[in-house]
CSV table of C-alpha atoms in Angstrom, one decimal:
chain,number,residue,atom,x,y,z
A,29,MET,CA,-0.3,0.1,-0.1
A,30,THR,CA,1.4,3.5,-1.1
A,31,ALA,CA,0.8,6.3,0.7
A,32,THR,CA,-0.6,9.6,-0.5
A,33,PRO,CA,1.2,12.3,-1.8
A,34,PRO,CA,1.2,15.5,-0.5
A,35,GLN,CA,0.0,17.1,-3.2
A,36,ASP,CA,-2.9,14.9,-3.5
A,37,LYS,CA,-4.1,15.9,-0.3
A,38,GLY,CA,-7.5,17.9,-0.2
A,39,ARG,CA,-8.0,17.5,-4.1
A,40,ASP,CA,-11.1,17.5,-5.7
A,41,PRO,CA,-12.0,13.6,-6.6
A,42,SER,CA,-14.2,14.8,-9.3
A,43,ALA,CA,-11.1,16.8,-10.9
A,44,ARG,CA,-8.9,13.8,-12.5
A,45,VAL,CA,-5.6,14.3,-13.9
A,46,TYR,CA,-5.7,11.3,-16.7
A,47,ALA,CA,-1.5,11.2,-16.7
A,48,PRO,CA,-0.2,8.6,-19.4
A,49,ASP,CA,0.1,6.2,-16.6
A,50,PHE,CA,-3.5,5.5,-16.8
A,51,LEU,CA,-3.7,2.8,-14.6
A,52,THR,CA,-2.0,4.4,-11.8
A,53,GLU,CA,-4.2,7.2,-11.7
A,54,LEU,CA,-7.4,5.1,-11.3
A,55,PHE,CA,-6.2,2.7,-9.0
A,56,ARG,CA,-5.9,6.2,-6.9
A,57,ASN,CA,-9.0,7.2,-7.8
A,58,PRO,CA,-11.3,3.7,-8.7
A,59,LEU,CA,-14.6,6.0,-7.5
A,60,ASP,CA,-16.8,8.2,-10.3
A,61,PRO,CA,-16.8,11.9,-9.2
A,62,GLY,CA,-20.7,11.4,-10.1
A,63,TYR,CA,-21.0,8.8,-6.5
A,64,ALA,CA,-19.5,11.1,-4.7
A,65,ASP,CA,-21.4,14.0,-5.6
A,66,ALA,CA,-24.1,12.2,-4.8
A,67,ALA,CA,-22.9,11.2,-1.4
A,68,ALA,CA,-22.0,14.7,-1.2
A,69,ARG,CA,-25.3,16.1,-1.1
A,70,ARG,CA,-27.0,13.1,1.0
A,71,SER,CA,-25.0,13.9,3.5
A,72,ALA,CA,-25.9,17.6,3.4
A,73,VAL,CA,-29.4,17.2,2.4
A,74,PRO,CA,-30.2,14.1,4.8
A,75,PRO,CA,-33.6,12.7,3.7
A,76,SER,CA,-36.9,13.0,5.0
A,77,ARG,CA,-38.5,11.4,7.6
A,78,LEU,CA,-41.6,9.7,5.6
A,79,ARG,CA,-39.0,8.7,3.5
A,80,ARG,CA,-37.7,6.8,5.8
A,81,VAL,CA,-40.5,5.3,6.8
A,82,LEU,CA,-41.5,3.9,4.0
A,83,GLY,CA,-38.3,2.7,2.4
A,84,ARG,CA,-38.0,0.6,5.1
A,85,PRO,CA,-41.8,-1.7,4.5
A,86,VAL,CA,-40.3,-1.2,0.9
A,87,SER,CA,-37.1,-2.9,1.1
A,88,VAL,CA,-38.6,-5.7,3.3
A,89,VAL,CA,-41.6,-6.4,0.7
A,90,VAL,CA,-38.7,-6.2,-2.5
A,91,LEU,CA,-36.6,-9.1,-0.3
A,92,LEU,CA,-39.2,-11.3,0.2
A,93,VAL,CA,-40.5,-11.6,-3.0
A,94,ILE,CA,-37.1,-12.2,-4.3
A,95,GLY,CA,-36.9,-14.5,-1.6
A,96,PHE,CA,-39.7,-15.8,-3.1
A,97,LEU,CA,-39.0,-16.4,-6.5
A,98,PHE,CA,-35.3,-18.1,-5.6
A,99,ALA,CA,-37.5,-20.2,-3.5
A,100,VAL,CA,-39.5,-21.3,-6.7
A,101,ALA,CA,-37.1,-21.4,-8.9
A,102,TYR,CA,-35.3,-24.1,-6.9
A,103,ARG,CA,-38.3,-26.0,-6.3
A,104,GLU,CA,-39.4,-26.4,-10.3
A,105,THR,CA,-35.8,-27.2,-10.9
A,106,MET,CA,-35.7,-29.9,-8.2
A,107,ALA,CA,-39.0,-31.2,-9.3
A,108,GLU,CA,-37.6,-31.6,-12.9
A,109,GLU,CA,-34.5,-33.1,-12.0
A,110,PRO,CA,-35.7,-37.1,-11.5
A,111,GLY,CA,-37.0,-36.5,-14.9
A,112,ARG,CA,-33.8,-35.3,-16.7
A,113,ALA,CA,-31.9,-37.7,-14.8
A,114,LYS,CA,-34.2,-40.7,-15.7
A,115,ALA,CA,-33.7,-39.7,-19.4
A,116,ARG,CA,-30.3,-39.9,-18.9
A,117,ALA,CA,-29.7,-43.0,-17.4
A,118,GLY,CA,-32.6,-44.1,-20.7
A,119,LEU,CA,-30.2,-43.0,-23.0
A,120,VAL,CA,-27.0,-44.7,-20.9
A,121,ALA,CA,-28.6,-47.7,-21.3
A,122,GLY,CA,-29.9,-47.3,-25.1
A,123,ILE,CA,-26.3,-47.0,-25.7
A,124,LYS,CA,-24.9,-49.6,-23.8
A,125,GLN,CA,-27.6,-51.9,-25.7
A,126,ARG,CA,-26.8,-51.1,-28.5
A,127,GLU,CA,-22.6,-51.5,-28.3
A,128,ALA,CA,-23.5,-54.9,-27.0
A,129,GLU,CA,-25.5,-55.7,-29.9
A,130,THR,CA,-22.5,-54.0,-32.3
A,131,ASP,CA,-20.2,-56.4,-30.4
A,132,ARG,CA,-22.6,-59.8,-31.0
A,133,LEU,CA,-23.3,-58.9,-34.3
A,134,SER,CA,-19.5,-58.4,-35.0
A,135,ALA,CA,-18.4,-61.9,-33.3
A,136,ARG,CA,-21.2,-63.8,-35.7
A,137,ALA,CA,-19.4,-62.1,-38.6
A,138,ASP,CA,-16.0,-62.8,-37.9
A,139,GLN,CA,-17.2,-66.8,-37.3
A,140,LEU,CA,-19.4,-66.6,-40.3
A,141,ARG,CA,-16.1,-65.2,-42.3
A,142,GLU,CA,-14.0,-68.1,-40.8
A,143,GLU,CA,-16.2,-70.2,-41.6
A,144,VAL,CA,-16.9,-69.3,-45.3
A,145,GLY,CA,-13.4,-69.0,-45.4
A,146,ARG,CA,-12.4,-72.6,-44.5
A,147,GLN,CA,-15.6,-74.0,-47.5
A,148,ARG,CA,-13.7,-71.8,-50.0
A,149,ASP,CA,-9.9,-73.2,-48.9
A,150,ALA,CA,-11.8,-76.7,-49.0
A,151,ALA,CA,-13.1,-76.0,-52.6
A,152,LEU,CA,-9.7,-74.2,-54.3
A,153,SER,CA,-6.6,-76.1,-54.6
A,154,GLY,CA,-3.4,-75.3,-52.2
A,155,SER,CA,-1.9,-73.1,-54.2
A,156,GLN,CA,-4.9,-70.7,-55.1
A,157,ALA,CA,-5.9,-70.7,-51.7
A,158,SER,CA,-2.8,-69.7,-50.1
A,159,ARG,CA,-3.0,-66.9,-53.2
A,160,LEU,CA,-5.7,-65.9,-52.0
A,161,ARG,CA,-5.4,-65.7,-48.4
A,162,ASN,CA,-1.9,-63.6,-49.2
A,163,LEU,CA,-4.0,-61.1,-50.9
A,164,GLU,CA,-6.8,-60.7,-48.2
A,165,ALA,CA,-3.7,-60.3,-45.6
A,166,GLY,CA,-2.3,-57.3,-47.9
A,167,THR,CA,-5.9,-55.7,-48.3
A,168,GLY,CA,-6.5,-56.3,-44.6
A,169,LEU,CA,-9.5,-58.6,-45.6
A,170,GLY,CA,-7.7,-61.7,-43.4
A,171,ARG,CA,-6.0,-62.1,-39.9
A,172,VAL,CA,-2.8,-61.4,-39.6
A,173,ARG,CA,0.0,-62.1,-37.3
A,174,GLY,CA,3.7,-61.1,-36.8
A,175,ASP,CA,6.1,-59.1,-35.0
A,176,GLY,CA,6.3,-55.5,-35.2
A,177,VAL,CA,5.8,-52.1,-32.9
A,178,VAL,CA,2.9,-50.5,-31.1
A,179,VAL,CA,2.6,-46.6,-30.7
A,180,ARG,CA,0.8,-45.7,-27.6
A,181,LEU,CA,-0.7,-42.5,-27.3
A,182,ALA,CA,-3.0,-40.7,-24.4
A,183,ASP,CA,-4.8,-37.8,-23.3
A,184,ALA,CA,-2.9,-35.3,-21.2
A,185,PRO,CA,-4.2,-34.9,-17.4
A,186,ARG,CA,-6.7,-32.4,-16.8
A,187,ASP,CA,-5.2,-29.3,-15.0
A,188,GLN,CA,-7.5,-26.7,-13.5
A,189,ASP,CA,-6.7,-23.3,-13.8
A,190,ALA,CA,-5.2,-21.7,-10.1
A,191,VAL,CA,-7.2,-18.8,-10.0
A,192,THR,CA,-10.9,-19.2,-11.9
A,193,GLY,CA,-10.6,-23.4,-11.4
A,194,ALA,CA,-11.5,-23.7,-14.9
A,195,ASP,CA,-9.5,-26.1,-17.3
A,196,ALA,CA,-6.5,-24.8,-18.1
A,197,GLY,CA,-6.7,-26.0,-22.2
A,198,PRO,CA,-5.9,-30.0,-21.2
A,199,SER,CA,-4.1,-31.6,-24.3
A,200,ARG,CA,-5.9,-34.3,-26.1
A,201,VAL,CA,-4.9,-36.7,-28.9
A,202,LEU,CA,-5.9,-35.0,-32.0
A,203,TYR,CA,-7.8,-37.5,-34.9
A,204,SER,CA,-4.5,-35.6,-36.8
A,205,ASP,CA,-2.1,-37.3,-34.7
A,206,LEU,CA,-3.4,-40.7,-35.5
A,207,GLN,CA,-3.6,-40.0,-39.0
A,208,LYS,CA,0.1,-39.3,-39.2
A,209,VAL,CA,1.1,-41.7,-37.0
A,210,ALA,CA,-0.7,-44.5,-39.3
A,211,ASN,CA,1.0,-42.9,-42.2
A,212,ALA,CA,4.5,-42.9,-41.0
A,213,LEU,CA,4.2,-46.3,-39.9
A,214,TRP,CA,2.5,-47.3,-43.7
A,215,ALA,CA,5.8,-45.1,-45.0
A,216,ALA,CA,8.5,-47.0,-42.7
A,217,GLY,CA,7.2,-50.2,-44.3
A,218,ALA,CA,4.3,-51.4,-42.1
A,219,GLU,CA,2.2,-54.3,-43.5
A,220,ALA,CA,-0.8,-54.6,-41.8
A,221,VAL,CA,-1.8,-51.7,-38.9
A,222,ALA,CA,-4.3,-51.4,-36.5
A,223,ILE,CA,-5.8,-48.5,-34.3
A,224,ASN,CA,-7.3,-50.2,-30.9
A,225,GLY,CA,-8.2,-53.5,-32.9
A,226,GLN,CA,-9.9,-51.4,-35.9
A,227,ARG,CA,-8.1,-52.7,-38.9
A,228,LEU,CA,-6.7,-49.9,-41.8
A,229,THR,CA,-7.8,-50.8,-45.3
A,230,ALA,CA,-7.1,-48.3,-48.5
A,231,THR,CA,-10.7,-47.2,-47.6
A,232,SER,CA,-10.3,-46.5,-44.1
A,233,THR,CA,-11.3,-43.3,-42.6
A,234,ILE,CA,-10.0,-41.4,-39.4
A,235,ARG,CA,-12.1,-38.5,-38.7
A,236,SER,CA,-13.3,-36.4,-35.4
A,237,ALA,CA,-16.8,-36.2,-34.0
A,238,GLY,CA,-17.4,-33.5,-31.9
A,239,GLU,CA,-14.9,-35.2,-29.3
A,240,ALA,CA,-14.6,-38.2,-30.6
A,241,ILE,CA,-12.4,-39.8,-33.2
A,242,LEU,CA,-13.8,-42.5,-35.4
A,243,VAL,CA,-12.1,-45.5,-36.7
A,244,ASP,CA,-13.7,-46.6,-39.8
A,245,TYR,CA,-17.0,-44.7,-38.5
A,246,ARG,CA,-16.5,-46.8,-35.2
A,247,PRO,CA,-15.6,-44.9,-31.9
A,248,VAL,CA,-11.8,-45.2,-30.4
A,249,THR,CA,-10.8,-43.8,-26.7
A,250,SER,CA,-7.9,-43.0,-25.1
A,251,PRO,CA,-5.3,-44.5,-24.8
A,252,TYR,CA,-4.9,-45.1,-28.5
A,253,GLU,CA,-2.5,-48.2,-29.7
A,254,VAL,CA,-1.5,-47.9,-33.3
A,255,SER,CA,-0.3,-51.7,-33.7
A,256,ALA,CA,1.6,-52.5,-36.8
A,257,ILE,CA,3.2,-55.2,-38.2
A,258,GLY,CA,6.3,-55.3,-40.5
A,259,PRO,CA,10.1,-55.7,-41.0
A,260,GLY,CA,12.7,-55.1,-38.1
A,261,SER,CA,14.0,-51.9,-39.8
A,262,MET,CA,10.3,-50.5,-39.4
A,263,ARG,CA,11.0,-49.2,-35.3
A,264,GLU,CA,14.3,-47.3,-36.2
A,265,ARG,CA,12.2,-45.7,-39.5
A,266,PHE,CA,9.3,-45.1,-37.9
A,267,ASP,CA,11.8,-42.9,-35.1
A,268,ASP,CA,13.2,-40.9,-37.7
A,269,SER,CA,10.3,-39.8,-39.5
A,270,ARG,CA,8.8,-36.4,-38.7
A,271,ALA,CA,5.4,-37.7,-37.3
A,272,ALA,CA,7.6,-39.2,-34.5
A,273,ASP,CA,9.1,-35.7,-33.9
A,274,LEU,CA,6.7,-33.8,-33.7
A,275,MET,CA,4.5,-36.2,-30.9
A,276,ARG,CA,7.8,-36.3,-29.1
A,277,ASP,CA,7.6,-32.4,-29.4
A,278,VAL,CA,3.9,-32.3,-28.4
A,279,GLN,CA,4.5,-34.5,-25.4
A,280,ARG,CA,7.4,-32.2,-23.7
A,281,THR,CA,5.2,-29.3,-24.5
A,282,THR,CA,1.6,-30.5,-23.5
A,283,GLY,CA,2.0,-33.6,-21.3
A,284,LEU,CA,0.4,-35.6,-23.7
A,285,SER,CA,1.5,-39.5,-23.5
A,286,PHE,CA,3.4,-41.2,-26.2
A,287,GLY,CA,5.5,-44.0,-26.4
A,288,VAL,CA,6.8,-46.8,-29.3
A,289,LYS,CA,7.7,-50.5,-28.3
A,290,ASN,CA,8.6,-53.4,-29.9
A,291,ALA,CA,6.5,-56.2,-30.0
A,292,ASP,CA,6.3,-59.9,-30.6
A,293,GLY,CA,3.9,-61.9,-32.3
A,294,LEU,CA,1.1,-59.6,-33.1
A,295,THR,CA,-2.7,-60.6,-34.1
A,296,LEU,CA,-4.3,-58.1,-36.2
A,297,PRO,CA,-7.7,-58.6,-36.7
A,298,ALA,CA,-9.5,-58.4,-39.8
A,299,ALA,CA,-11.4,-55.9,-41.2
A,300,PRO,CA,-15.2,-55.7,-42.1
A,301,GLN,CA,-15.9,-56.5,-45.5
A,302,PRO,CA,-16.2,-53.4,-47.5
A,303,ARG,CA,-19.9,-52.8,-49.6
A,304,LEU,CA,-18.5,-52.6,-53.7
A,305,ARG,CA,-19.3,-50.1,-55.7
A,306,TYR,CA,-19.5,-50.5,-59.6
A,307,ALA,CA,-19.1,-47.3,-61.5
A,308,GLU,CA,-21.4,-47.3,-64.3
A,309,PRO,CA,-21.5,-44.7,-67.4
A,310,SER,CA,-24.1,-42.5,-67.7
A,311,VAL,CA,-25.9,-42.6,-70.8
A,312,SER,CA,-27.8,-38.9,-72.1
A,313,PRO,CA,-28.6,-37.7,-75.4
A,314,SER,CA,-27.3,-34.2,-76.8
A,315,PRO,CA,-29.6,-31.6,-75.4
A,316,SER,CA,-28.4,-29.6,-79.0
A,317,GLY,CA,-28.5,-32.7,-81.1
A,318,SER,CA,-25.7,-31.5,-83.2
A,319,GLY,CA,-23.6,-34.4,-80.5
A,320,VAL,CA,-23.0,-38.1,-81.1
A,321,ALA,CA,-25.9,-40.1,-80.1
A,322,GLY,CA,-24.9,-42.4,-77.0
A,323,SER,CA,-22.2,-40.1,-76.3
A,324,THR,CA,-21.2,-40.4,-72.3
A,325,SER,CA,-21.5,-37.8,-69.9
A,326,PRO,CA,-18.6,-37.5,-66.9
A,327,GLY,CA,-19.9,-37.6,-63.4
A,328,PRO,CA,-18.4,-35.5,-60.9
A,329,SER,CA,-15.2,-36.6,-59.8
A,330,GLY,CA,-15.3,-38.0,-55.8
A,331,SER,CA,-18.5,-39.2,-55.9
A,332,GLY,CA,-19.3,-40.5,-52.6
A,333,THR,CA,-16.9,-39.7,-50.7
A,334,SER,CA,-17.0,-36.4,-48.2
A,335,PRO,CA,-14.2,-33.7,-47.4
A,336,SER,CA,-12.4,-34.5,-44.0
A,337,PRO,CA,-13.4,-32.1,-41.1
A,338,SER,CA,-11.5,-28.8,-41.0
A,339,GLY,CA,-9.4,-28.0,-38.2
A,340,GLY,CA,-7.9,-30.1,-35.4
A,341,GLY,CA,-4.5,-30.0,-36.7
A,342,ARG,CA,-1.0,-29.1,-34.9
């Protein structure tokens, strides 16, 4: 606390001098001159007795009305809380039921796929079945097993601002981080890649929906494990990649967890069977009649694709 300079004693508060250091002047005289004038008038001319007598009941009535409104609002809020809690519990139960049903159908699909594979191998010759299995492994439609690496990423712990108590911007793993890691593993020689058990293929997508990360439209949560099967040099080549350098820098600056380890005997599941789409030429007559009848008009490029979500990059 600083002492008031002698030259400031007796100075009229309304006569402010806006010096270059405006903040110092503002803290020295925080009261607006209008408030000071009103206080001076009140001290010079005290309120009448009638005003003092009527002011107290009015204040009591205002306080009672405000208290009644708060009580009504609190009662309404508490009355609606069971309904909201019941609706929330119903939604959570519905989500868990759908997840269980999806897992059950996925397990059934895997069983049927294995049965189809056995029937197919029995119908084909040995060389043809072996070639088909190799093609399935390369395209992600067959389960594979081998040695490789596992890249683990996890969200940073949630911190709170010491002053406001609000979140201080915790670092989260972004969908673009998983994209960079997966692409770096492919570039390092990976033959098969999976994220939290979701096998990646040539048509796989890694994107975000709100705060969730979707791999082939199935949600994955932290910690994220990107497993890859490939040659022995894959670990060294991935460590030297730009994606690994970026994730190490993010780990140092934000506290995000990032680690790479060798793994022997990895088993990556097969990806779901894709829905094949066939392109067919569109035949349309020329509107002016000058063109060749039956000519094909090119369709729009990129049909069926959607742009990747904006933002989310580092």
